[in-house]
Amino acid sequence: MGQQIFAYILHKDGVADDTALELITAANILNPDASITAVVAGSGAELDAVCRNMGSSFDTVWKIDNEALAYINAEVIRPMLARILPKESIVLIPHEHFGMDLAPGLSIKLDAVYLPDTFGLSGIEDGKLKAVREEYLGQVSTHVLCDISKGAVISVRPGSFKADENRKIDGRIVDKSEEALESVLPGEARRYLEIVAAEVGDVDITKSDVLVSVGRGIEDQDNLEIIFDLAKAMGADVSCSRPIVDAKWLEKSRQVGTSGQTVKPKVYMALGISGAFQHLGGIKGAPFIVAVNKNPKAPIFQAADVGIVDDILDFVPELTDRINEMKRVSY
Amino acid sequence: MKILVCIKRVPDTSENEIEVNRDGTDIERDDLVYSVNEWDNYAVEEAIQIRDKVGGKVTVVTVGEEEDEEVLRREMAMGADRGILLSDEAFIGSDGKGIAAVLKAEVEKGNYDLILTGAQADDGAGQVGGMLAAMLDWPYASLVNLIEVVDDKKIKVGREIAGGNQEMNEIDLPCVLSIQTGINEPRYVGIRGIRKVASLEIPVHTAKDLGIAADIVGESGSRTKRLDYFVPEPGEGAEILEGSAEEIIDKLIELLKAKGGIK
Ligand SMILES: Cc1cc2nc3c(=O)[nH]c(=O)nc-3n(C[C@H](O)[C@H](O)[C@H](O)COP(=O)(O)OP(=O)(O)OC[C@H]3O[C@@H](n4cnc5c(N)ncnc54)[C@H](O)[C@@H]3O)c2cc1C
Ligand SMILES: Nc1ncnc2c1ncn2[C@@H]1O[C@H](COP(=O)(O)O)[C@@H](O)[C@H]1O
């Protein structure tokens, strides 16, 4: 049997997030015999729908129903989880903006070890497991040995484990709402107000077939011109990584990534982009990815179909010239 | 408002190609350029802007060794009022929880209204801020990209969530926030600025000063251990184009045409 494993289920509009079934795969790697419990918090009919749905994949579903959870606030749910989760259990949480809000503090409250942003796991042996993580924005990876005998909170990188869609079981739904609330003062010290929707920009990169995407490797705002010239020659739109938006060189609506737009082009040119997972997380639909980077070890080359090791400031204008030349000849 | 900003000196990923050392036990540390963690620099700028608006004092703190003092000085040159170095043999090898425990002890010596950390540092963990808040039992918000001071009891914060959307919250003081890049435009710090603060004294607080038991920090307090560093092999699909610039461009144009990349 071993330690109990819990998976925190993200959901929206009554539908569980893709990460839900990915966490089953991760849990099975840790211990194929463990019973896996889905923890689903929310309120009303939408919550019930998610719980029913999760019941066909998880052995047990813990439902936590409370009006205060209609919009999930990590400060409210954390004390509830700390109260109901058994000592020494293993808790899997997706590593995204909500997980980053919840997980580190939860590990303290449970006195469990915290393993952040893991994307590879080994089986548990003698109360220890081996995890794979990245450091330095993905430039190097490391194996971490972790003593989980006193419990663990593990945040799991979305998309890094294949969803387990084969389980068809008749899981139990257990209502934990009352127990979760008992003598817990919900985190009233932080009050959710509203969502401010992202600004709409002049181009909608989510609709583009071809994207010429630029990263910090462009070095200077004035150099952006060569990127726009290439995009024009190719008939593409220009998108970018986060530092370009942080520097206010391009508008937020052009940012690709987990905190920006999710794009589904046919061709994606990554120019001077290192390939951090938060950037790659915004590229869907398996496009043909071309990476140009002067560092041959840049992680983008692991995601790309074709790589060119070169300085974009030299390479991009040459490529543009050749495309323009070719077009002239063929007309 | 009394603000404490937690900062870390890290190898600068935009200045260095980080490589694994020969036996895979660490990264290659010779000739590395170090800077203040990018996220922390935004946090210090935000603290300075808040102080300049509502008054108060900005303190920067780091858990580190002698050479880490340079980032405290840099952020003082930027406008922080004082720096504190938390340093002790016992702290070496601490994990995120150990660092948070050291910071907690320092926080409890002061009388702060607001603690800022970066959203993440060089090992991509994003853990210290949330752990510190939980240890202090203070409210926490992560990935903050907007701060508005409401009064001396509460502030309004925006959190960056998926798709460029922003989640607005009201949060009581004292609290801990982790700061996301892009919240402001950090000011430039020149050599002259750093020279100006060169002679300011930076106090060093040790485990004894802070009343920290040796077994909760350092390697002995850590339940995780790095076994090795490595660079994964390039993905199977990644074909690196080689040859003269001309040959590479010809090949690329051919591929792009085939994939519909040139209209
Ligand atoms: C919660 C969270 C959410 C995030 N969301 C996003 C997101 O939505 N989108 C996003 O992009 N990032 C996001 N990030 C940031 C992400 O972690 C990286 O910091 C970012 O993607 C790095 O951008 P970059 O590749 O342009 O810059 P860097 O990592 O600095 O890489 C620059 C690259 O350019 C190369 N280079 C430099 N000069 C040249 C040259 N002259 N020619 C060729 N190559 C050159 C370098 O070798 C390097 O590989 C997020 C981070 C956090 C913590
Ligand atoms: N050694 C340290 N000293 C002071 N603050 C730190 C230290 N390490 C991490 N932090 C803070 O915690 C944030 C998140 O770091 P991490 O949890 O390591 O990703 C950093 O941006 C800093 O604000």
XYZ file of C-alpha atoms and ligand atoms in Angstrom:
670
model
C 0.000 0.000 0.000
C 2.454 2.630 1.148
C 1.736 6.294 1.620
C -1.576 7.684 0.463
C -1.376 9.848 -2.645
C -3.613 12.858 -3.242
C -4.025 14.796 -6.480
C -5.298 18.363 -6.417
C -7.775 18.835 -9.278
C -7.965 22.175 -11.066
C -11.249 22.807 -12.848
C -13.215 25.489 -14.620
C -16.872 25.738 -15.657
C -17.543 22.213 -14.420
C -14.705 20.632 -16.401
C -11.488 19.232 -14.928
C -8.197 20.595 -16.232
C -5.958 18.423 -18.442
C -3.546 18.091 -15.533
C -6.040 15.948 -13.560
C -5.340 12.756 -15.505
C -1.639 13.607 -15.809
C -1.372 13.460 -12.024
C -2.704 9.873 -12.090
C 0.217 8.878 -14.285
C 2.644 10.627 -11.935
C 1.057 8.916 -8.914
C 1.311 5.520 -10.580
C 4.999 6.012 -11.199
C 5.514 6.820 -7.520
C 3.647 3.719 -6.452
C 1.554 1.555 -8.804
C -0.301 0.036 -5.851
C -1.198 3.211 -4.035
C -4.773 4.302 -3.771
C -5.117 7.711 -5.390
C -7.528 10.313 -4.087
C -8.657 13.312 -6.112
C -9.215 16.447 -4.038
C -11.795 18.690 -5.668
C -12.806 21.995 -4.111
C -15.418 24.422 -5.354
C -19.115 24.964 -5.007
C -22.489 23.881 -6.325
C -23.457 22.029 -9.493
C -20.172 22.656 -11.280
C -18.270 21.007 -8.445
C -20.634 18.023 -8.507
C -20.065 17.586 -12.228
C -16.282 17.538 -11.788
C -16.513 15.089 -8.869
C -18.722 12.692 -10.850
C -16.334 12.847 -13.735
C -13.239 12.308 -11.587
C -14.965 9.349 -9.930
C -14.428 7.304 -13.069
C -10.643 7.773 -12.912
C -9.771 8.042 -9.220
C -10.318 5.434 -6.491
C -11.656 8.098 -4.186
C -12.825 11.658 -4.718
C -12.808 14.103 -1.843
C -15.342 16.836 -2.407
C -14.990 20.130 -0.576
C -18.052 22.259 -1.180
C -18.250 25.795 0.127
C -19.545 29.074 -1.260
C -16.287 30.706 -0.301
C -14.614 28.369 -2.802
C -16.679 29.430 -5.839
C -13.520 31.239 -6.891
C -10.624 29.299 -5.433
C -8.338 31.359 -3.236
C -5.221 29.518 -2.093
C -5.352 31.311 1.261
C -8.816 29.856 1.945
C -8.240 26.304 0.749
C -4.761 25.850 2.289
C -5.874 25.682 5.951
C -8.696 23.342 4.953
C -6.291 20.958 3.239
C -3.858 21.159 6.122
C -6.678 20.049 8.363
C -8.022 17.093 6.386
C -4.940 15.609 4.727
C -3.507 12.753 6.782
C 0.019 13.160 8.126
C 2.766 11.804 5.900
C 0.684 11.748 2.743
C 1.928 12.696 -0.706
C 0.143 15.583 -2.409
C 0.492 16.260 -6.135
C -0.340 19.766 -7.344
C -0.016 21.184 -10.884
C 2.839 23.704 -11.115
C 0.989 26.718 -12.526
C -0.178 30.016 -11.065
C -2.596 28.488 -8.563
C -0.254 25.675 -7.569
C 2.554 28.185 -7.036
C 0.207 30.128 -4.747
C -0.880 27.087 -2.735
C 1.905 24.538 -2.595
C 4.944 26.024 -0.783
C 2.871 27.166 2.180
C 0.961 23.883 2.250
C 4.210 21.960 2.609
C 5.037 24.014 5.691
C 1.600 23.482 7.214
C 1.861 19.714 6.622
C 5.502 19.608 7.704
C 6.138 17.828 4.413
C 9.089 18.222 2.081
C 8.399 20.377 -0.995
C 9.505 19.305 -4.462
C 8.776 22.166 -6.839
C 8.238 21.966 -10.595
C 9.147 18.335 -11.174
C 8.718 16.738 -14.571
C 10.276 13.320 -14.054
C 9.768 10.938 -11.134
C 10.999 7.522 -10.045
C 9.265 4.940 -7.894
C 9.420 5.310 -4.126
C 12.075 3.163 -2.488
C 12.787 3.122 1.236
C 10.849 6.354 1.682
C 12.887 8.133 -0.970
C 12.252 9.133 -4.539
C 14.294 10.591 -7.349
C 12.891 13.540 -9.250
C 14.043 15.435 -12.317
C 13.979 19.227 -12.234
C 15.429 22.096 -14.230
C 17.511 25.004 -13.011
C 18.707 28.227 -14.644
C 15.596 28.549 -16.828
C 16.068 25.074 -18.227
C 19.731 25.443 -19.177
C 20.660 22.493 -16.971
C 18.721 19.670 -15.350
C 19.283 17.872 -12.092
C 18.282 14.675 -10.316
C 17.070 15.327 -6.807
C 16.883 12.664 -4.119
C 14.095 13.416 -1.736
C 13.193 11.904 1.619
C 9.412 11.714 1.520
C 8.907 9.430 4.506
C 7.372 12.310 6.480
C 5.138 13.339 3.572
C 5.666 15.418 0.464
C 4.059 18.159 -1.559
C 5.134 17.737 -5.180
C 4.292 20.319 -7.799
C 4.164 18.705 -11.212
C 4.889 20.532 -14.436
C 1.746 20.568 -16.628
C 2.090 18.475 -19.778
C 5.099 16.511 -18.542
C 3.228 13.266 -17.830
C 0.885 11.667 -20.337
C -2.752 11.759 -19.259
C -4.012 8.375 -18.032
C -7.274 8.015 -19.914
C -7.653 4.279 -19.557
C -8.975 4.060 -16.067
C -12.674 3.290 -15.897
C -13.464 2.700 -12.276
C -16.312 3.360 -9.963
C -14.627 5.601 -7.435
C -16.186 6.706 -4.182
C -17.135 10.326 -3.665
C -16.599 11.400 -0.075
C -17.965 14.715 1.126
C -15.251 16.391 3.193
C -16.877 19.825 3.322
C -17.747 19.853 7.015
C -14.520 18.341 8.223
C -12.554 20.853 6.140
C -14.346 23.775 7.722
C -14.281 22.599 11.315
C -12.572 25.143 13.512
C -10.725 26.529 10.519
C -10.940 30.245 9.979
C -10.898 30.667 6.213
C -8.184 32.973 4.964
C -10.185 36.149 5.186
C -6.961 38.112 5.255
C -6.874 37.887 1.456
C -10.083 38.634 -0.376
C -10.650 37.907 -4.044
C -12.106 40.890 -5.889
C -12.298 40.322 -9.632
C -10.539 39.235 -12.813
C -9.237 41.972 -15.056
C -9.250 40.520 -18.579
C -6.142 40.742 -20.752
C -5.957 43.648 -23.144
C -6.717 42.905 -26.775
C -3.911 43.969 -29.078
C -3.699 44.910 -32.740
C -2.898 41.368 -33.911
C -4.432 38.144 -32.685
C -1.475 35.746 -32.659
C -3.737 32.876 -31.585
C -5.103 32.883 -35.158
C -1.758 33.097 -36.990
C -0.533 30.233 -39.194
C 3.049 31.400 -39.177
C 4.731 33.142 -36.248
C 8.110 34.806 -36.157
C 8.800 34.934 -32.425
C 11.537 37.003 -30.843
C 13.233 36.712 -27.446
C 15.820 38.469 -25.338
C 18.509 37.468 -27.827
C 17.456 40.478 -29.909
C 19.365 42.581 -27.344
C 17.997 45.994 -28.273
C 14.625 47.490 -29.115
C 15.961 48.991 -32.358
C 16.881 45.529 -33.589
C 13.215 44.494 -33.642
C 13.080 45.920 -37.132
C 14.876 42.870 -38.569
C 12.212 40.643 -37.009
C 9.351 42.598 -38.561
C 11.169 42.576 -41.906
C 11.464 38.797 -41.807
C 7.813 38.414 -40.800
C 6.802 40.609 -43.708
C 8.872 38.586 -46.165
C 7.363 35.330 -44.870
C 3.814 36.640 -44.574
C 3.933 35.904 -40.840
C 2.926 37.689 -37.642
C 5.379 38.696 -34.917
C 5.110 37.221 -31.430
C 7.603 37.208 -28.546
C 8.759 35.853 -25.204
C 8.073 37.495 -21.899
C 11.182 39.684 -21.401
C 10.276 41.584 -24.589
C 6.913 42.465 -23.041
C 8.428 43.217 -19.626
C 10.725 45.712 -21.343
C 7.609 47.234 -22.992
C 9.057 46.707 -26.484
C 5.957 44.835 -27.665
C 2.437 44.642 -26.285
C 1.365 41.862 -23.933
C -1.040 40.432 -26.523
C 2.001 39.249 -28.512
C 3.487 37.198 -25.647
C 3.489 33.440 -26.123
C 3.413 31.308 -22.998
C 1.593 30.176 -19.901
C 1.077 33.725 -18.710
C 0.483 35.002 -22.245
C -1.240 33.580 -25.308
C -1.625 29.972 -26.387
C -0.841 29.773 -30.092
C -1.428 26.982 -32.635
C 0.509 27.966 -35.773
C 1.753 25.630 -38.505
C 5.242 27.109 -38.335
C 6.917 28.747 -35.331
C 10.259 30.535 -35.644
C 11.928 30.943 -32.222
C 14.617 33.596 -32.615
C 16.872 34.276 -29.617
C 14.488 32.451 -27.273
C 16.014 30.087 -24.703
C 12.989 27.782 -24.466
C 11.820 28.066 -20.845
C 8.876 25.747 -20.155
C 6.592 28.692 -19.461
C 7.251 29.853 -23.009
C 6.901 26.416 -24.626
C 3.685 25.868 -22.657
C 1.987 28.410 -24.907
C 2.798 26.569 -28.148
C 0.196 23.936 -29.013
C -0.802 21.861 -32.006
C 2.702 20.488 -32.730
C 3.871 23.165 -35.179
C 7.093 22.913 -37.174
C 9.500 24.744 -34.859
C 12.651 26.403 -36.157
C 15.051 27.695 -33.501
C 17.901 30.104 -34.081
C 20.121 30.574 -31.045
C 23.805 31.234 -30.591
C 24.046 28.812 -27.673
C 24.136 25.223 -28.992
C 22.993 23.958 -25.573
C 19.926 26.197 -25.340
C 16.903 24.142 -24.247
C 14.903 25.388 -27.241
C 16.865 22.908 -29.367
C 15.165 20.088 -27.450
C 11.750 21.319 -28.521
C 12.612 22.393 -32.066
C 12.384 20.387 -35.288
C 15.186 22.297 -36.915
C 17.938 24.234 -35.204
C 20.458 26.789 -36.402
C 23.327 27.810 -34.160
C 23.996 31.394 -35.120
C 23.651 35.029 -34.096
C 20.152 36.196 -35.023
C 21.452 39.686 -35.718
C 23.471 38.219 -38.618
C 21.254 35.339 -39.639
C 17.823 36.976 -39.722
C 18.641 39.801 -42.194
C 20.362 37.303 -44.490
C 17.369 35.010 -44.423
C 15.039 37.932 -45.141
C 17.123 39.049 -48.100
C 17.140 35.570 -49.569
C 13.380 35.139 -49.215
C 12.763 38.508 -50.835
C 15.190 37.686 -53.625
C 13.516 34.346 -54.208
C 10.117 35.996 -54.384
C 11.347 38.520 -56.962
C 12.735 35.768 -59.141
C 9.600 33.681 -59.065
C 7.297 36.540 -60.077
C 5.504 51.544 5.339
C 8.377 49.322 6.457
C 9.258 46.991 3.626
C 11.705 44.081 3.594
C 12.824 42.732 0.222
C 14.495 39.321 0.082
C 17.110 39.124 -2.650
C 19.535 36.543 -3.971
C 22.755 36.748 -5.949
C 22.590 34.316 -8.879
C 24.523 33.442 -12.038
C 23.009 35.713 -14.681
C 21.342 33.523 -17.321
C 21.276 36.330 -19.862
C 25.035 36.909 -19.485
C 26.268 33.310 -19.228
C 25.804 30.024 -20.975
C 25.353 27.792 -17.956
C 27.244 24.521 -18.315
C 27.665 21.435 -16.221
C 31.116 20.949 -14.706
C 33.294 18.016 -15.660
C 32.091 15.506 -13.073
C 28.466 16.653 -13.115
C 28.429 17.728 -9.470
C 27.712 21.392 -10.089
C 27.544 23.984 -12.826
C 30.840 25.343 -14.130
C 31.434 28.305 -11.829
C 34.652 29.696 -13.294
C 34.147 33.016 -15.072
C 30.455 33.261 -14.256
C 28.833 36.678 -14.221
C 26.605 37.049 -11.159
C 23.729 39.486 -10.764
C 20.814 40.077 -8.481
C 18.016 37.632 -9.382
C 15.917 39.312 -12.090
C 12.644 38.953 -10.156
C 14.184 40.430 -6.986
C 15.295 43.533 -8.845
C 11.673 44.213 -9.797
C 10.690 43.651 -6.157
C 13.210 46.220 -4.911
C 12.079 48.775 -7.502
C 8.469 48.252 -6.398
C 9.408 48.706 -2.742
C 11.240 51.941 -3.535
C 8.264 53.271 -5.484
C 5.881 52.458 -2.627
C 8.185 54.145 -0.113
C 8.491 57.222 -2.289
C 4.696 57.433 -2.484
C 3.614 56.723 1.101
C 6.846 57.093 3.095
C 8.704 54.481 5.103
C 11.866 52.484 4.742
C 13.139 49.775 2.418
C 15.474 47.079 3.748
C 17.111 44.491 1.485
C 18.236 41.196 2.950
C 20.004 38.122 1.664
C 20.992 34.785 3.134
C 24.446 34.137 1.781
C 28.158 34.531 2.113
C 30.587 37.410 1.995
C 30.516 37.770 -1.791
C 26.741 38.087 -1.749
C 27.072 41.466 -0.078
C 27.574 43.005 -3.526
C 23.922 42.565 -4.476
C 22.804 44.256 -1.257
C 25.012 47.193 -2.138
C 23.701 47.284 -5.685
C 20.120 47.469 -4.475
C 21.092 50.132 -1.932
C 22.533 52.120 -4.797
C 19.170 51.713 -6.474
C 17.511 53.331 -3.473
C 17.046 50.797 -0.665
C 17.720 52.422 2.724
C 19.735 49.605 4.246
C 20.991 46.092 3.720
C 21.388 43.106 6.022
C 23.484 40.009 5.328
C 22.386 36.812 7.044
C 25.436 34.618 7.062
C 26.671 31.614 8.983
C 28.505 28.372 8.261
C 25.356 26.621 9.440
C 23.266 28.155 6.648
C 25.367 26.713 3.829
C 23.497 24.074 1.839
C 20.073 25.112 3.110
C 17.075 24.213 0.971
C 14.172 26.600 0.411
C 12.687 25.775 3.783
C 15.982 26.467 5.524
C 16.311 29.838 3.768
C 12.732 30.690 4.732
C 13.472 29.774 8.367
C 16.477 32.108 8.446
C 14.451 34.922 6.862
C 11.625 34.350 9.331
C 13.984 34.878 12.257
C 15.136 38.187 10.760
C 11.555 39.304 10.043
C 10.645 38.686 13.671
C 13.431 40.976 14.846
C 11.981 43.832 12.842
C 8.583 45.358 12.629
C 7.759 45.092 8.948
C 4.473 45.765 7.189
C 5.326 44.157 3.904
C 7.753 41.455 2.761
C 8.563 41.089 -0.935
C 10.329 38.194 -2.621
C 10.859 37.332 -6.273
C 8.484 34.862 -7.938
C 11.420 32.516 -8.447
C 15.208 32.433 -8.439
C 17.920 30.463 -10.226
C 16.744 27.004 -9.284
C 13.241 27.726 -10.534
C 11.571 26.696 -7.306
C 9.352 29.631 -6.419
C 9.111 28.418 -2.850
C 10.760 30.761 -0.350
C 8.037 33.452 -0.279
C 5.138 31.065 0.247
C 7.046 29.135 2.906
C 8.022 32.294 4.759
C 4.405 33.471 4.818
C 3.215 30.114 6.137
C 5.887 30.093 8.859
C 4.902 33.602 9.939
C 1.179 32.866 9.562
C 0.888 35.976 7.406
C -1.286 36.149 4.289
C 0.468 35.536 0.977
C -0.058 36.256 -2.683
C 2.206 34.979 -5.448
C 3.027 36.305 -8.938
C 2.044 39.855 -8.064
C 2.166 42.305 -10.975
C 0.351 45.275 -9.419
C 0.365 46.827 -5.928
C -1.877 49.676 -4.779
C -1.661 50.884 -1.208
C -5.214 51.328 0.132
C -4.343 52.440 3.696
C -1.980 51.382 6.453
C -3.988 48.213 7.088
C -4.435 46.801 3.602
C -3.280 46.859 0.001
C -4.729 45.803 -3.336
C -2.689 43.392 -5.436
C -3.005 42.000 -8.947
C -1.820 38.423 -9.533
C -0.783 37.317 -12.959
C -2.765 34.235 -13.958
C -3.121 32.395 -17.270
C -3.614 34.106 -20.616
C -2.437 37.531 -19.506
C -5.426 37.918 -17.180
C -5.036 39.507 -13.784
C -6.642 38.394 -10.527
C -7.321 41.299 -8.160
C -7.225 40.717 -4.408
C -7.337 42.823 -1.289
C -4.869 41.670 1.335
C -4.279 42.690 4.941
C -0.929 43.902 6.224
C 1.461 42.567 7.252
C 1.733 40.155 4.350
C 4.231 38.450 2.026
C 4.092 38.899 -1.753
C 6.114 37.263 -4.512
C 6.761 39.679 -7.355
C 6.511 38.886 -11.061
C 8.686 40.561 -13.695
C 7.102 43.395 -15.674
C 5.421 44.966 -12.600
C 7.539 48.103 -13.170
C 10.614 49.238 -15.055
C 13.580 48.893 -12.691
C 15.811 51.961 -12.723
C 19.333 51.832 -14.026
C 22.170 51.656 -11.499
C 25.481 53.108 -12.614
C 28.964 52.718 -11.228
C 28.667 56.124 -9.589
C 25.604 55.059 -7.659
C 27.385 51.986 -6.364
C 30.413 54.043 -5.367
C 28.194 56.289 -3.281
C 27.072 53.419 -1.062
C 30.453 51.665 -0.989
C 31.283 52.756 2.538
C 27.881 52.160 4.108
C 27.979 49.471 6.712
C 26.061 46.266 6.143
C 25.417 44.370 9.360
C 25.913 40.595 9.366
C 23.533 38.485 11.422
C 24.570 34.928 12.329
C 22.634 31.892 13.494
C 23.376 32.882 17.073
C 22.161 36.463 16.561
C 18.977 35.108 15.073
C 18.504 32.301 17.585
C 18.391 29.611 14.921
C 19.007 25.980 15.813
C 21.615 24.466 13.511
C 19.587 21.357 12.702
C 16.753 23.152 10.860
C 19.091 24.825 8.375
C 22.000 23.814 6.168
C 22.387 20.373 4.710
C 21.291 18.632 7.882
C 17.937 20.436 7.789
C 17.285 19.550 4.179
C 15.264 16.553 3.066
C 16.292 17.001 -0.560
C 19.683 16.447 -2.107
C 20.912 17.121 -5.626
C 22.536 14.011 -7.031
C 23.926 15.477 -10.231
C 23.609 18.088 -12.954
C 23.139 17.157 -16.593
C 22.048 18.509 -19.954
C 19.428 16.386 -21.697
C 20.145 15.246 -25.242
C 18.511 17.367 -27.948
C 15.064 16.083 -28.894
C 14.920 13.436 -31.580
C 13.348 15.838 -34.036
C 15.874 18.633 -33.663
C 18.004 18.519 -36.734
C 20.811 21.043 -36.478
C 21.453 22.550 -39.909
C 25.136 22.713 -40.755
C 27.213 24.037 -43.591
C 27.941 27.505 -44.914
C 25.467 30.272 -44.121
C 24.257 30.049 -47.684
C 23.675 26.300 -47.558
C 21.840 26.599 -44.248
C 19.549 29.291 -45.596
C 18.790 27.294 -48.753
C 17.918 24.250 -46.698
C 15.783 26.287 -44.314
C 13.848 28.030 -47.075
C 13.120 24.666 -48.654
C 11.795 23.322 -45.347
C 9.771 26.443 -44.649
C 8.161 26.285 -48.081
C 7.261 22.628 -47.579
C 5.663 23.371 -44.206
C 3.716 26.389 -45.417
C 5.949 28.840 -43.585
C 6.447 31.190 -46.511
C 3.347 32.682 -48.023
C 5.035 32.207 -13.472
C 5.846 32.509 -14.691
C 5.206 32.655 -15.897
C 5.941 32.912 -17.060
N 5.277 33.039 -18.240
C 5.982 33.207 -19.383
C 5.311 33.291 -20.658
O 4.075 33.265 -20.745
N 6.087 33.448 -21.769
C 7.450 33.507 -21.726
O 8.075 33.634 -22.782
N 8.094 33.459 -20.536
C 7.397 33.317 -19.373
N 8.064 33.282 -18.177
C 9.507 33.587 -18.157
C 10.375 32.402 -18.513
O 10.654 31.669 -17.341
C 11.705 32.902 -19.117
O 12.295 33.822 -18.229
C 11.535 33.580 -20.478
O 10.721 32.796 -21.338
C 12.880 33.802 -21.121
O 12.732 34.533 -22.324
P 13.840 34.481 -23.451
O 14.009 33.099 -23.923
O 13.476 35.510 -24.472
O 15.136 35.041 -22.709
P 16.426 34.281 -22.182
O 16.090 33.119 -21.353
O 17.319 35.333 -21.638
O 17.073 33.687 -23.522
C 17.668 34.425 -24.527
C 18.253 33.433 -25.507
O 18.786 34.140 -26.610
C 20.053 33.596 -26.943
N 20.782 34.700 -27.572
C 21.299 35.806 -26.979
N 21.804 36.638 -27.895
C 21.615 36.029 -29.103
C 21.914 36.393 -30.437
N 22.494 37.557 -30.721
N 21.599 35.522 -31.423
C 20.988 34.335 -31.140
N 20.666 33.958 -29.904
C 20.966 34.799 -28.901
C 20.650 33.096 -25.663
O 21.557 32.038 -25.925
C 19.396 32.605 -24.916
O 19.144 31.240 -25.176
C 7.351 33.045 -16.996
C 7.984 32.908 -15.764
C 7.253 32.653 -14.607
C 7.958 32.508 -13.314
N 19.399 33.046 -0.196
C 18.349 33.880 -0.252
N 18.350 35.041 0.443
C 17.305 35.885 0.409
N 16.199 35.661 -0.312
C 16.136 34.529 -1.044
C 17.191 33.582 -1.050
N 16.828 32.560 -1.866
C 15.596 32.859 -2.355
N 15.180 34.045 -1.848
C 13.938 34.766 -2.160
O 12.954 33.846 -2.562
C 12.563 34.109 -3.914
C 12.183 32.836 -4.600
O 13.305 31.996 -4.670
P 13.193 30.424 -4.843
O 12.128 29.964 -3.910
O 14.553 29.926 -4.516
O 12.808 30.204 -6.284
C 13.718 34.862 -4.497
O 13.292 35.629 -5.600
C 14.153 35.714 -3.318
O 13.287 36.827 -3.150
